[in-house]
Structures are given as C-alpha cells and as structure tokens.
Amino acid sequence: MKLKTTLIALFSCMILCAQSFKEVQLPTPDQLSPFFIGPLIKSTIHYGATPANYNGKVIVFNHGYIDLNQGQFLIDNSFYQETYNEGYQAVFVATTRGEGIWVNGELLAESIDIITEKFNVPQVYLVGHSNGGKASEAAMFQYGKKDKVTRAFALGTPFWGTYLADISQMPWLNWAWRLTGLNEGARTSTTYYCRNVVRPYLDNHPDNEPEKFVVLGASGFYNGSTIAAPAFLITGGILLPVQGTNDGVSPYSSTLRPGAEYVFSKNDSRAIFDHLDVGLGQFSWSYIKPYLENRSQKSAVVDKFDNSKIESNYYIIHSENEYDQIHLDKNSDFAIAEIIHENPSAGFQISDKNYKKLNTSEIYNREAHKTVITFSENIINLKSDSRFAAFVKQNNGITMSLEQLTNNDHPTLKVDINSNKKDFQLLTNTQVRGVIIKTSKIDGTPLQNDPEVITFDKKGDSFYFETKNLEEGVYSLFLNSESKDNFKRSIISGFVVGDIKRSLNESKDENLIKTSQKSIKIIPNSVKNEASIDLFGYALPNQLSINIYDITGKAINNFSIKTTNQSTQYNISAQVQSLSRGMYLLKINDFKTIKFIKE
C-alpha cells in the first residue's frame, strides 16, 4: 500500500510538472512559416528539428522581458537556421511574458531538466536575450542547474538593472510603462532590485560559477535594423545622459556580469546595434560559435564600471504639477529639457514667469514620444496637451551622486553634491530630501504602500539617511537636492532593507501579506476647493499636526487641527484652496503619508 501511494504521488508530480510547459515540435528552418508567432500566453518549449549532421550539442534559447519567443520567429532571426546548418540541436523556451527573475528562472530550470532528459545529454548551452540572461543565472545558481549548463550566453542582459525600469516604479510616472514595455514584473527583473538584491545574492552564491557566462553588450541604440528601432532611439536617448552608452534598454555597464567573459568593449565598432539586434543570430551568432567549438577565447575587456554610485546633472519636472517650473541654475547660461511624453506628437506651450508666450523656435529635436528644448530665460512655464516628464540639465557643472554604504541589513544612503567648476558658494544651504515607497518584499512579492517623506542629515561635506527604522523590503526613491536660487537636482532609484539571503530562501508561509486596519483618506482625492480628512482606526490625540509636501518632498504648508471625541473627519478646505494644481503628499502626525491631487 505504501509503495502504491508513493507511486501515485510521483506520477501526480510528473503530471503537474509537465503541465508547466506546452511542448511543440518545429519543422526544419526552411519549412517554418514566416507568420509563425509561437505562444502568446502559455509557457512553451519549441523543439527545433534535429539536423542530419547533429553533433550532440543542444542550445537552449530564452527570450527577453516582453517576448515569448516571438523574437526568434517573427523578426527574420537567423539563430534557428545557423544552428541547424552547423549541426546543433536548437530548443526555444518561452517562460513568461513580463514576470520577474525568480519566476522565469524556476521555469527555465524545469525546462533544462525536460530537455536534457529528452535528448539524453548531460549539459546544454544557454543563450538568453535580455532578461533571458538573468533567468539563466537564476536557473543555474538559485534553482540548482549549474551542472547541467556548459556555457551561458547573455545578449544585452541588464544584470544591474536599467534606469528605464526605475522610472516605471514611481506611481506618478506609471504611464511611462507603455513607452518602455515594462509592467509589474519589472520590479524584480530590471530595476535597482538587480543592483541591490540580485547581484549581492547571486554573485556571492556558493554555487556561482561566473566563468560560465559569456556577455555580449551592445552600444548602438541609434542603429537598429528592425521595426523596433525608432522606439530604442527614444529610450536610448533617455538613458544616455543618465547611464551612458546603451543599446536602447540596457546600459553597457549594466550588461557586465562580474567575473564573466566580455566579448565587446564599450562602443565596440562590432557592436553598434540596438537591444533587439543583439538578440538576432545575424548579429551575434559569429561571436557565440567559437565558444561552442571549444576554441580558446580570452577577452581583453575588463570591468571598470562602478554600478554602486548614481550621478545626476538634472532635475525632473512633471506635467501634472503646476508648481513645477524650469529655473536656470545660478551661473547657468542655458538649460536643456529632454522631455518624454505620453502622446507621441505632443505639443508644448512655453511662457515666461509672467505667462507671456515665448518663441518655440528653440525646439531642436522632436521625435515620437520625445522632445528636446533649450532655454536661456529664467523661470519658464511648460504646458502640454500630453502628460510628460522633463529631465532638465544645466551647464554650471553641479552634480548630485547617490551611493549605498552597506551596514548589515540596513544600508546608509549617502549623497554628495559636487561642482566641477569649484564654485562651492552655490552649494551653501543645500537641503537633501526624498520620497520613498515600499514596493515589494525582498522576494519580489508586490506590496501597496503609501509614500513617505525622508530628509538627509548633513555630516561633513556629505548627506546621510539611515534606514535602520524602516521595515524590511524593497523601496523606490525619488531623491531631490536644492539650494534655493542656486540649483536643483533629482535622482530616481531605490534600495533594499533586510536580510536578502534569508528572505529569498524562507518558505512562502512566512511571506504572508498583512493588511492594516487603519486608514487615512482625503475626501475627495481630487481636491478643488473643498476637502476633508477622514481617519479610521487611530487613537487620536488632542491635536493633529498636518504637513503638506510637493511630490519632491519639499514642505509647502503645515497646520494643526483640534480633535473631538465625536468626529473622525475634519475639514481642511481653507488650507488647500491656495495650492497650485498638481500632486501633493499629506502627512498627519506620525501616522502615515497619503497622496492627493489638487485640481
């Protein structure tokens, strides 16, 4: 009876495991329809035809973040034909569209078991495009398949994350997701989560074998061959001033997995192509093939990039905030606003501080979803028929940098303000503040939390924020520094608080999300002239201390209201009527901070 029960359990497990993937046999490359698109939803393993000259080696291809193998079949990708001609068995694994590193890594690990058993081989080669490279490292080291992988090729993989994904994590920039193709899964796949969780965890994993990775990082966001080229021209232009050389999604520096073999150097003339092209056989196969043939390949490229520090020479303004204006820094002759907008052909109205219309002939670059404007006047109002975010750069040489100093499970955030023109008088009376939002648990479980305003304390020439009082989790950060009438700078990033190793390996039962029975609401959420606050579940003191901040965390108004035993709702109309149109944060005592909109 015991044996029967065990066999039933094993059989049930085999059925459940097999259900993770649909399995499809492909015809030979010359017989594959150009209209074959593969799966749109279901995780699928596509088995290529076994060539007559099969050499006994199996290559497993895994796709990027928003793909499900369509990049292998729809864009005239030569990988299937190239591998077939050379005698390799090609297998194309579609894991998920838009899930995070751990979900895709676990599925890829499962597929490796299925594939090695089917073809009776001890090991396979992995070729991962973009986030497929991160699924590869998760499958190998977190899910125990390193001994079943001979080599892993990462094509344009943002191992350290990309600023495009960081932007997508700010709630007031959610609309930008449609421009980047990112969604909720980006939280654990392409953001600062990679820098702060994935890299420390996997790079120090006891099973890590970095020498198995071969990295192909491209540098030509402006030189694409597919229909996606115009999109990468836009996104690459956004990345360029922030993270430098890139392929339209992945900064070159982010593609460098520590200890791996780097095929291309930064701005390598052989790799001036974009993020989609690096995943195509016609661009990458000739560089992969020598490693498959066991030829000795020793790259001269050395990782000299510091991904722990982020630097900014810009500040960010948002279309929904009437209080956001473009100010010239002191000693700046001009400013350049690089604007991303929801409407691809957005129009802009530019006026001076007295709302007098200015000549817009200085717009020198207009593309779909992106406009670049130069300004030489101080205090500019920028309006549009579309939602937008403007990254305003100045030429007075002032930069803000952010780095994290490791301190057990609670990092210290350090900010430095520098002037390469040595004009240190402009740095006097600088204030550094931020708005943080806890977006997920360390294992990637998404959370819904309210924003919180934080301030940095000056010690010596730097500014610091200690995270010791924050709960464990992953936080987004909108960082701002300002010296009134001198300069402003912004950075969008994030950080992690807690024990990474424990959190990634604890059972799911310990990860249950707790819901609070307390709430604060502003009624209505979109305020015109009348507004009230409603508090539920709090023991109210005799007096409520209320602070209103703009979206950068700058204090706008503070006032007090006496409480009564008979009411949990209090009118604040008089205190909000004078606010300009835009998004604000409201904090009551030490209870919580909520966001509201002033119309």
PDB file of C-alpha atoms in Angstrom, residues 261-539:
ATOM      1  CA  GLU A 261      33.792  36.859 -20.300  1.00  0.00           C
ATOM      2  CA  TYR A 262      33.007  40.148 -22.092  1.00  0.00           C
ATOM      3  CA  VAL A 263      33.027  39.832 -25.880  1.00  0.00           C
ATOM      4  CA  PHE A 264      32.581  43.525 -26.722  1.00  0.00           C
ATOM      5  CA  SER A 265      34.120  46.601 -25.167  1.00  0.00           C
ATOM      6  CA  LYS A 266      32.210  49.832 -24.643  1.00  0.00           C
ATOM      7  CA  ASN A 267      31.425  51.468 -28.009  1.00  0.00           C
ATOM      8  CA  ASP A 268      32.995  48.479 -29.770  1.00  0.00           C
ATOM      9  CA  SER A 269      32.700  49.004 -33.531  1.00  0.00           C
ATOM     10  CA  ARG A 270      31.496  45.395 -33.856  1.00  0.00           C
ATOM     11  CA  ALA A 271      28.523  46.047 -31.553  1.00  0.00           C
ATOM     12  CA  ILE A 272      26.965  49.279 -32.771  1.00  0.00           C
ATOM     13  CA  PHE A 273      23.463  47.857 -32.875  1.00  0.00           C
ATOM     14  CA  ASP A 274      20.418  48.065 -30.623  1.00  0.00           C
ATOM     15  CA  HIS A 275      18.769  45.892 -27.978  1.00  0.00           C
ATOM     16  CA  LEU A 276      16.702  43.773 -30.345  1.00  0.00           C
ATOM     17  CA  ASP A 277      19.508  43.296 -32.860  1.00  0.00           C
ATOM     18  CA  VAL A 278      21.866  41.848 -30.239  1.00  0.00           C
ATOM     19  CA  GLY A 279      19.317  39.047 -29.805  1.00  0.00           C
ATOM     20  CA  LEU A 280      19.370  38.148 -33.517  1.00  0.00           C
ATOM     21  CA  GLY A 281      21.590  35.439 -34.967  1.00  0.00           C
ATOM     22  CA  GLN A 282      22.752  37.565 -37.877  1.00  0.00           C
ATOM     23  CA  PHE A 283      24.414  39.914 -35.379  1.00  0.00           C
ATOM     24  CA  SER A 284      25.540  37.571 -32.581  1.00  0.00           C
ATOM     25  CA  TRP A 285      25.986  34.024 -33.877  1.00  0.00           C
ATOM     26  CA  SER A 286      29.517  34.565 -35.232  1.00  0.00           C
ATOM     27  CA  TYR A 287      30.637  35.622 -31.727  1.00  0.00           C
ATOM     28  CA  ILE A 288      28.880  32.734 -29.952  1.00  0.00           C
ATOM     29  CA  LYS A 289      30.010  29.956 -32.293  1.00  0.00           C
ATOM     30  CA  PRO A 290      33.737  29.937 -31.309  1.00  0.00           C
ATOM     31  CA  TYR A 291      32.831  29.234 -27.672  1.00  0.00           C
ATOM     32  CA  LEU A 292      30.679  26.286 -28.745  1.00  0.00           C
ATOM     33  CA  GLU A 293      33.576  24.859 -30.734  1.00  0.00           C
ATOM     34  CA  ASN A 294      35.807  24.943 -27.627  1.00  0.00           C
ATOM     35  CA  ARG A 295      38.188  27.426 -29.169  1.00  0.00           C
ATOM     36  CA  SER A 296      40.152  29.399 -26.607  1.00  0.00           C
ATOM     37  CA  GLN A 297      38.555  32.817 -26.276  1.00  0.00           C
ATOM     38  CA  LYS A 298      40.101  35.320 -23.902  1.00  0.00           C
ATOM     39  CA  SER A 299      38.603  38.771 -23.944  1.00  0.00           C
ATOM     40  CA  ALA A 300      40.736  41.794 -23.163  1.00  0.00           C
ATOM     41  CA  VAL A 301      37.710  43.668 -21.829  1.00  0.00           C
ATOM     42  CA  VAL A 302      37.932  44.419 -18.104  1.00  0.00           C
ATOM     43  CA  ASP A 303      35.043  45.509 -15.886  1.00  0.00           C
ATOM     44  CA  LYS A 304      35.961  49.009 -14.732  1.00  0.00           C
ATOM     45  CA  PHE A 305      32.453  50.242 -14.101  1.00  0.00           C
ATOM     46  CA  ASP A 306      31.157  51.280 -10.689  1.00  0.00           C
ATOM     47  CA  ASN A 307      27.443  50.444 -10.639  1.00  0.00           C
ATOM     48  CA  SER A 308      27.112  51.288  -6.948  1.00  0.00           C
ATOM     49  CA  LYS A 309      27.056  55.067  -7.484  1.00  0.00           C
ATOM     50  CA  ILE A 310      24.411  57.019  -9.407  1.00  0.00           C
ATOM     51  CA  GLU A 311      25.062  60.565 -10.608  1.00  0.00           C
ATOM     52  CA  SER A 312      22.751  63.326 -11.817  1.00  0.00           C
ATOM     53  CA  ASN A 313      23.231  66.698 -13.507  1.00  0.00           C
ATOM     54  CA  TYR A 314      19.479  67.202 -13.980  1.00  0.00           C
ATOM     55  CA  TYR A 315      16.216  67.656 -12.120  1.00  0.00           C
ATOM     56  CA  ILE A 316      12.794  66.309 -13.042  1.00  0.00           C
ATOM     57  CA  ILE A 317       9.530  68.180 -13.503  1.00  0.00           C
ATOM     58  CA  HIS A 318       6.132  66.612 -14.127  1.00  0.00           C
ATOM     59  CA  SER A 319       3.265  67.842 -16.286  1.00  0.00           C
ATOM     60  CA  GLU A 320       0.582  67.416 -13.634  1.00  0.00           C
ATOM     61  CA  ASN A 321       2.291  69.809 -11.225  1.00  0.00           C
ATOM     62  CA  GLU A 322       1.547  73.442 -11.959  1.00  0.00           C
ATOM     63  CA  TYR A 323       4.116  74.413  -9.335  1.00  0.00           C
ATOM     64  CA  ASP A 324       6.886  72.762 -11.384  1.00  0.00           C
ATOM     65  CA  GLN A 325       8.787  75.368 -13.375  1.00  0.00           C
ATOM     66  CA  ILE A 326      12.088  75.384 -15.209  1.00  0.00           C
ATOM     67  CA  HIS A 327      14.573  77.536 -13.306  1.00  0.00           C
ATOM     68  CA  LEU A 328      18.043  78.310 -14.558  1.00  0.00           C
ATOM     69  CA  ASP A 329      20.678  77.427 -12.008  1.00  0.00           C
ATOM     70  CA  LYS A 330      22.800  80.294 -10.832  1.00  0.00           C
ATOM     71  CA  ASN A 331      25.704  80.757 -13.268  1.00  0.00           C
ATOM     72  CA  SER A 332      23.952  78.643 -15.913  1.00  0.00           C
ATOM     73  CA  ASP A 333      23.702  80.215 -19.359  1.00  0.00           C
ATOM     74  CA  PHE A 334      21.095  77.786 -20.609  1.00  0.00           C
ATOM     75  CA  ALA A 335      19.149  74.636 -19.777  1.00  0.00           C
ATOM     76  CA  ILE A 336      18.231  71.635 -21.907  1.00  0.00           C
ATOM     77  CA  ALA A 337      14.935  69.882 -21.224  1.00  0.00           C
ATOM     78  CA  GLU A 338      14.734  66.311 -22.505  1.00  0.00           C
ATOM     79  CA  ILE A 339      11.024  65.513 -22.386  1.00  0.00           C
ATOM     80  CA  ILE A 340       9.277  62.149 -22.659  1.00  0.00           C
ATOM     81  CA  HIS A 341       5.539  62.423 -23.318  1.00  0.00           C
ATOM     82  CA  GLU A 342       2.598  60.038 -23.442  1.00  0.00           C
ATOM     83  CA  ASN A 343       1.160  61.464 -26.663  1.00  0.00           C
ATOM     84  CA  PRO A 344       3.668  60.668 -29.442  1.00  0.00           C
ATOM     85  CA  SER A 345       3.115  64.043 -31.149  1.00  0.00           C
ATOM     86  CA  ALA A 346       2.612  66.230 -28.074  1.00  0.00           C
ATOM     87  CA  GLY A 347       2.527  69.992 -28.462  1.00  0.00           C
ATOM     88  CA  PHE A 348       4.116  72.396 -25.968  1.00  0.00           C
ATOM     89  CA  GLN A 349       3.309  75.929 -24.868  1.00  0.00           C
ATOM     90  CA  ILE A 350       6.222  77.837 -23.360  1.00  0.00           C
ATOM     91  CA  SER A 351       5.810  81.023 -21.340  1.00  0.00           C
ATOM     92  CA  ASP A 352       7.932  83.184 -19.055  1.00  0.00           C
ATOM     93  CA  LYS A 353       7.339  83.800 -15.348  1.00  0.00           C
ATOM     94  CA  ASN A 354       4.593  86.311 -16.235  1.00  0.00           C
ATOM     95  CA  TYR A 355       2.958  83.703 -18.512  1.00  0.00           C
ATOM     96  CA  LYS A 356       3.940  85.620 -21.650  1.00  0.00           C
ATOM     97  CA  LYS A 357       4.265  83.220 -24.583  1.00  0.00           C
ATOM     98  CA  LEU A 358       7.821  82.630 -25.768  1.00  0.00           C
ATOM     99  CA  ASN A 359       9.096  81.720 -29.210  1.00  0.00           C
ATOM    100  CA  THR A 360       9.331  77.923 -29.532  1.00  0.00           C
ATOM    101  CA  SER A 361      11.814  78.001 -32.406  1.00  0.00           C
ATOM    102  CA  GLU A 362      14.464  76.748 -29.997  1.00  0.00           C
ATOM    103  CA  ILE A 363      12.943  73.271 -30.095  1.00  0.00           C
ATOM    104  CA  TYR A 364      15.733  71.496 -31.961  1.00  0.00           C
ATOM    105  CA  ASN A 365      14.695  67.850 -31.754  1.00  0.00           C
ATOM    106  CA  ARG A 366      11.217  66.367 -31.938  1.00  0.00           C
ATOM    107  CA  GLU A 367      10.518  62.642 -32.188  1.00  0.00           C
ATOM    108  CA  ALA A 368       7.631  60.359 -31.317  1.00  0.00           C
ATOM    109  CA  HIS A 369       7.220  60.498 -27.515  1.00  0.00           C
ATOM    110  CA  LYS A 370      10.314  62.683 -27.075  1.00  0.00           C
ATOM    111  CA  THR A 371      11.057  66.406 -27.463  1.00  0.00           C
ATOM    112  CA  VAL A 372      14.225  68.333 -26.627  1.00  0.00           C
ATOM    113  CA  ILE A 373      14.025  72.069 -25.895  1.00  0.00           C
ATOM    114  CA  THR A 374      16.731  74.577 -24.947  1.00  0.00           C
ATOM    115  CA  PHE A 375      16.049  77.578 -22.713  1.00  0.00           C
ATOM    116  CA  SER A 376      18.065  80.678 -21.928  1.00  0.00           C
ATOM    117  CA  GLU A 377      15.370  82.500 -19.925  1.00  0.00           C
ATOM    118  CA  ASN A 378      14.924  82.024 -16.181  1.00  0.00           C
ATOM    119  CA  ILE A 379      11.643  80.712 -14.751  1.00  0.00           C
ATOM    120  CA  ILE A 380       9.851  79.002 -17.601  1.00  0.00           C
ATOM    121  CA  ASN A 381       6.351  77.543 -17.532  1.00  0.00           C
ATOM    122  CA  LEU A 382       5.968  74.452 -19.681  1.00  0.00           C
ATOM    123  CA  LYS A 383       2.495  73.215 -20.650  1.00  0.00           C
ATOM    124  CA  SER A 384       1.409  70.443 -22.984  1.00  0.00           C
ATOM    125  CA  ASP A 385      -1.607  68.585 -24.339  1.00  0.00           C
ATOM    126  CA  SER A 386       0.005  65.390 -23.047  1.00  0.00           C
ATOM    127  CA  ARG A 387       1.336  64.038 -19.782  1.00  0.00           C
ATOM    128  CA  PHE A 388       5.103  64.382 -19.692  1.00  0.00           C
ATOM    129  CA  ALA A 389       8.230  64.251 -17.566  1.00  0.00           C
ATOM    130  CA  ALA A 390      11.077  66.654 -18.325  1.00  0.00           C
ATOM    131  CA  PHE A 391      14.692  65.986 -17.374  1.00  0.00           C
ATOM    132  CA  VAL A 392      16.219  69.461 -17.126  1.00  0.00           C
ATOM    133  CA  LYS A 393      20.008  69.628 -17.479  1.00  0.00           C
ATOM    134  CA  GLN A 394      22.128  72.706 -16.741  1.00  0.00           C
ATOM    135  CA  ASN A 395      25.665  73.739 -17.691  1.00  0.00           C
ATOM    136  CA  ASN A 396      27.023  75.046 -14.375  1.00  0.00           C
ATOM    137  CA  GLY A 397      28.845  71.819 -13.522  1.00  0.00           C
ATOM    138  CA  ILE A 398      26.903  70.823 -10.374  1.00  0.00           C
ATOM    139  CA  THR A 399      26.170  67.125  -9.896  1.00  0.00           C
ATOM    140  CA  MET A 400      24.468  65.044  -7.215  1.00  0.00           C
ATOM    141  CA  SER A 401      25.551  61.467  -6.529  1.00  0.00           C
ATOM    142  CA  LEU A 402      23.880  58.691  -4.541  1.00  0.00           C
ATOM    143  CA  GLU A 403      25.572  55.609  -3.142  1.00  0.00           C
ATOM    144  CA  GLN A 404      24.724  52.987  -0.553  1.00  0.00           C
ATOM    145  CA  LEU A 405      27.065  52.189   2.300  1.00  0.00           C
ATOM    146  CA  THR A 406      26.476  48.630   3.482  1.00  0.00           C
ATOM    147  CA  ASN A 407      25.592  48.394   7.160  1.00  0.00           C
ATOM    148  CA  ASN A 408      24.383  44.876   7.933  1.00  0.00           C
ATOM    149  CA  ASP A 409      20.765  44.637   6.767  1.00  0.00           C
ATOM    150  CA  HIS A 410      20.156  48.401   6.867  1.00  0.00           C
ATOM    151  CA  PRO A 411      22.183  50.376   4.310  1.00  0.00           C
ATOM    152  CA  THR A 412      23.120  54.003   4.825  1.00  0.00           C
ATOM    153  CA  LEU A 413      22.264  56.239   1.872  1.00  0.00           C
ATOM    154  CA  LYS A 414      24.960  58.803   1.123  1.00  0.00           C
ATOM    155  CA  VAL A 415      24.517  61.867  -1.097  1.00  0.00           C
ATOM    156  CA  ASP A 416      27.296  64.144  -2.323  1.00  0.00           C
ATOM    157  CA  ILE A 417      26.930  67.452  -4.144  1.00  0.00           C
ATOM    158  CA  ASN A 418      29.897  68.449  -6.302  1.00  0.00           C
ATOM    159  CA  SER A 419      30.875  71.335  -8.553  1.00  0.00           C
ATOM    160  CA  ASN A 420      33.442  70.646 -11.257  1.00  0.00           C
ATOM    161  CA  LYS A 421      33.828  74.408 -11.663  1.00  0.00           C
ATOM    162  CA  LYS A 422      34.790  74.663  -7.984  1.00  0.00           C
ATOM    163  CA  ASP A 423      32.001  77.201  -7.410  1.00  0.00           C
ATOM    164  CA  PHE A 424      31.291  75.938  -3.906  1.00  0.00           C
ATOM    165  CA  GLN A 425      29.293  79.025  -2.871  1.00  0.00           C
ATOM    166  CA  LEU A 426      26.412  77.638  -4.915  1.00  0.00           C
ATOM    167  CA  LEU A 427      26.324  74.602  -2.620  1.00  0.00           C
ATOM    168  CA  THR A 428      25.636  76.533   0.580  1.00  0.00           C
ATOM    169  CA  ASN A 429      22.360  75.895   2.416  1.00  0.00           C
ATOM    170  CA  THR A 430      21.721  72.759   0.382  1.00  0.00           C
ATOM    171  CA  GLN A 431      18.853  70.543   1.518  1.00  0.00           C
ATOM    172  CA  VAL A 432      18.501  66.895   0.508  1.00  0.00           C
ATOM    173  CA  ARG A 433      15.159  65.111   0.780  1.00  0.00           C
ATOM    174  CA  GLY A 434      13.383  62.164  -0.739  1.00  0.00           C
ATOM    175  CA  VAL A 435      10.072  60.398  -1.183  1.00  0.00           C
ATOM    176  CA  ILE A 436      10.173  56.637  -0.652  1.00  0.00           C
ATOM    177  CA  ILE A 437       7.586  53.931  -1.323  1.00  0.00           C
ATOM    178  CA  LYS A 438       7.878  50.327  -0.189  1.00  0.00           C
ATOM    179  CA  THR A 439       7.055  48.460  -3.393  1.00  0.00           C
ATOM    180  CA  SER A 440       7.647  44.809  -2.525  1.00  0.00           C
ATOM    181  CA  LYS A 441       9.066  42.243  -0.179  1.00  0.00           C
ATOM    182  CA  ILE A 442      12.643  41.168  -0.862  1.00  0.00           C
ATOM    183  CA  ASP A 443      11.460  38.029  -2.656  1.00  0.00           C
ATOM    184  CA  GLY A 444       9.502  40.238  -5.065  1.00  0.00           C
ATOM    185  CA  THR A 445       6.019  39.838  -3.559  1.00  0.00           C
ATOM    186  CA  PRO A 446       4.326  43.126  -4.587  1.00  0.00           C
ATOM    187  CA  LEU A 447       3.006  45.472  -1.912  1.00  0.00           C
ATOM    188  CA  GLN A 448       0.758  48.524  -1.923  1.00  0.00           C
ATOM    189  CA  ASN A 449       2.132  51.189   0.395  1.00  0.00           C
ATOM    190  CA  ASP A 450       1.816  54.907   0.887  1.00  0.00           C
ATOM    191  CA  PRO A 451       4.706  57.283   0.184  1.00  0.00           C
ATOM    192  CA  GLU A 452       6.884  58.618   2.977  1.00  0.00           C
ATOM    193  CA  VAL A 453       8.969  61.797   3.076  1.00  0.00           C
ATOM    194  CA  ILE A 454      12.543  61.432   4.320  1.00  0.00           C
ATOM    195  CA  THR A 455      15.269  64.006   4.979  1.00  0.00           C
ATOM    196  CA  PHE A 456      19.034  63.570   4.796  1.00  0.00           C
ATOM    197  CA  ASP A 457      21.297  64.867   7.573  1.00  0.00           C
ATOM    198  CA  LYS A 458      24.478  66.723   6.718  1.00  0.00           C
ATOM    199  CA  LYS A 459      27.683  65.343   8.231  1.00  0.00           C
ATOM    200  CA  GLY A 460      30.858  66.956   6.995  1.00  0.00           C
ATOM    201  CA  ASP A 461      30.536  67.526   3.257  1.00  0.00           C
ATOM    202  CA  SER A 462      28.009  64.727   2.663  1.00  0.00           C
ATOM    203  CA  PHE A 463      24.355  63.997   3.430  1.00  0.00           C
ATOM    204  CA  TYR A 464      23.166  60.742   5.009  1.00  0.00           C
ATOM    205  CA  PHE A 465      19.956  58.829   5.627  1.00  0.00           C
ATOM    206  CA  GLU A 466      19.915  55.832   7.972  1.00  0.00           C
ATOM    207  CA  THR A 467      17.429  53.098   7.058  1.00  0.00           C
ATOM    208  CA  LYS A 468      17.533  51.393  10.474  1.00  0.00           C
ATOM    209  CA  ASN A 469      13.959  52.408  11.313  1.00  0.00           C
ATOM    210  CA  LEU A 470      12.475  51.124   8.050  1.00  0.00           C
ATOM    211  CA  GLU A 471      10.729  47.786   7.678  1.00  0.00           C
ATOM    212  CA  GLU A 472      12.317  45.035   5.601  1.00  0.00           C
ATOM    213  CA  GLY A 473      11.542  45.324   1.904  1.00  0.00           C
ATOM    214  CA  VAL A 474      12.313  46.949  -1.440  1.00  0.00           C
ATOM    215  CA  TYR A 475      11.885  50.729  -1.657  1.00  0.00           C
ATOM    216  CA  SER A 476      11.687  53.127  -4.582  1.00  0.00           C
ATOM    217  CA  LEU A 477      13.297  56.530  -4.019  1.00  0.00           C
ATOM    218  CA  PHE A 478      12.679  59.926  -5.617  1.00  0.00           C
ATOM    219  CA  LEU A 479      15.691  61.896  -4.390  1.00  0.00           C
ATOM    220  CA  ASN A 480      15.961  65.682  -4.632  1.00  0.00           C
ATOM    221  CA  SER A 481      18.537  68.251  -3.558  1.00  0.00           C
ATOM    222  CA  GLU A 482      18.117  72.006  -3.654  1.00  0.00           C
ATOM    223  CA  SER A 483      19.885  75.210  -2.736  1.00  0.00           C
ATOM    224  CA  LYS A 484      17.346  77.993  -3.178  1.00  0.00           C
ATOM    225  CA  ASP A 485      18.012  80.119  -6.277  1.00  0.00           C
ATOM    226  CA  ASN A 486      21.264  78.204  -6.856  1.00  0.00           C
ATOM    227  CA  PHE A 487      20.429  74.714  -8.155  1.00  0.00           C
ATOM    228  CA  LYS A 488      18.132  71.656  -8.048  1.00  0.00           C
ATOM    229  CA  ARG A 489      18.961  68.028  -8.833  1.00  0.00           C
ATOM    230  CA  SER A 490      16.940  64.766  -8.913  1.00  0.00           C
ATOM    231  CA  ILE A 491      17.584  61.023  -8.981  1.00  0.00           C
ATOM    232  CA  ILE A 492      15.097  58.152  -9.293  1.00  0.00           C
ATOM    233  CA  SER A 493      16.462  54.974  -7.753  1.00  0.00           C
ATOM    234  CA  GLY A 494      15.782  52.560  -4.904  1.00  0.00           C
ATOM    235  CA  PHE A 495      17.253  50.452  -2.134  1.00  0.00           C
ATOM    236  CA  VAL A 496      16.663  47.303  -0.086  1.00  0.00           C
ATOM    237  CA  VAL A 497      16.358  46.850   3.677  1.00  0.00           C
ATOM    238  CA  GLY A 498      16.685  43.428   5.308  1.00  0.00           C
ATOM    239  CA  ASP A 499      18.418  40.063   5.117  1.00  0.00           C
ATOM    240  CA  ILE A 500      18.482  39.219   1.407  1.00  0.00           C
ATOM    241  CA  LYS A 501      19.639  35.613   1.728  1.00  0.00           C
ATOM    242  CA  ARG A 502      17.085  34.723   4.397  1.00  0.00           C
ATOM    243  CA  SER A 503      14.225  36.437   2.579  1.00  0.00           C
ATOM    244  CA  LEU A 504      14.901  34.668  -0.716  1.00  0.00           C
ATOM    245  CA  ASN A 505      15.065  31.249   0.898  1.00  0.00           C
ATOM    246  CA  GLU A 506      12.315  31.386   3.521  1.00  0.00           C
ATOM    247  CA  SER A 507       9.087  29.493   2.984  1.00  0.00           C
ATOM    248  CA  LYS A 508       6.160  31.275   1.385  1.00  0.00           C
ATOM    249  CA  ASP A 509       4.128  30.778   4.574  1.00  0.00           C
ATOM    250  CA  GLU A 510       6.389  33.323   6.256  1.00  0.00           C
ATOM    251  CA  ASN A 511       5.723  35.821   3.488  1.00  0.00           C
ATOM    252  CA  LEU A 512       2.010  36.378   4.089  1.00  0.00           C
ATOM    253  CA  ILE A 513       0.964  39.966   3.439  1.00  0.00           C
ATOM    254  CA  LYS A 514      -0.572  41.673   6.430  1.00  0.00           C
ATOM    255  CA  THR A 515      -3.301  44.217   5.864  1.00  0.00           C
ATOM    256  CA  SER A 516      -3.674  47.229   8.121  1.00  0.00           C
ATOM    257  CA  GLN A 517      -6.989  48.021   9.799  1.00  0.00           C
ATOM    258  CA  LYS A 518      -6.098  51.720   9.893  1.00  0.00           C
ATOM    259  CA  SER A 519      -6.670  54.225   7.121  1.00  0.00           C
ATOM    260  CA  ILE A 520      -6.442  57.924   6.305  1.00  0.00           C
ATOM    261  CA  LYS A 521      -8.354  59.376   3.368  1.00  0.00           C
ATOM    262  CA  ILE A 522      -8.702  62.825   1.880  1.00  0.00           C
ATOM    263  CA  ILE A 523     -12.194  63.434   0.530  1.00  0.00           C
ATOM    264  CA  PRO A 524     -12.372  63.868  -2.392  1.00  0.00           C
ATOM    265  CA  ASN A 525      -8.984  62.582  -3.566  1.00  0.00           C
ATOM    266  CA  SER A 526      -9.024  65.132  -6.393  1.00  0.00           C
ATOM    267  CA  VAL A 527      -9.430  68.385  -4.473  1.00  0.00           C
ATOM    268  CA  LYS A 528     -10.866  71.593  -5.888  1.00  0.00           C
ATOM    269  CA  ASN A 529     -11.953  73.977  -3.142  1.00  0.00           C
ATOM    270  CA  GLU A 530     -13.456  71.650  -0.545  1.00  0.00           C
ATOM    271  CA  ALA A 531     -11.590  68.879   1.252  1.00  0.00           C
ATOM    272  CA  SER A 532     -11.780  66.822   4.429  1.00  0.00           C
ATOM    273  CA  ILE A 533      -9.567  64.208   6.020  1.00  0.00           C
ATOM    274  CA  ASP A 534     -11.051  61.021   7.429  1.00  0.00           C
ATOM    275  CA  LEU A 535      -9.135  58.896   9.952  1.00  0.00           C
ATOM    276  CA  PHE A 536     -10.149  55.330  10.754  1.00  0.00           C
ATOM    277  CA  GLY A 537      -8.687  53.075  13.442  1.00  0.00           C
ATOM    278  CA  TYR A 538      -6.379  55.633  15.066  1.00  0.00           C
ATOM    279  CA  ALA A 539      -6.372  56.755  18.702  1.00  0.00           C
TER     280      ALA A 539
END
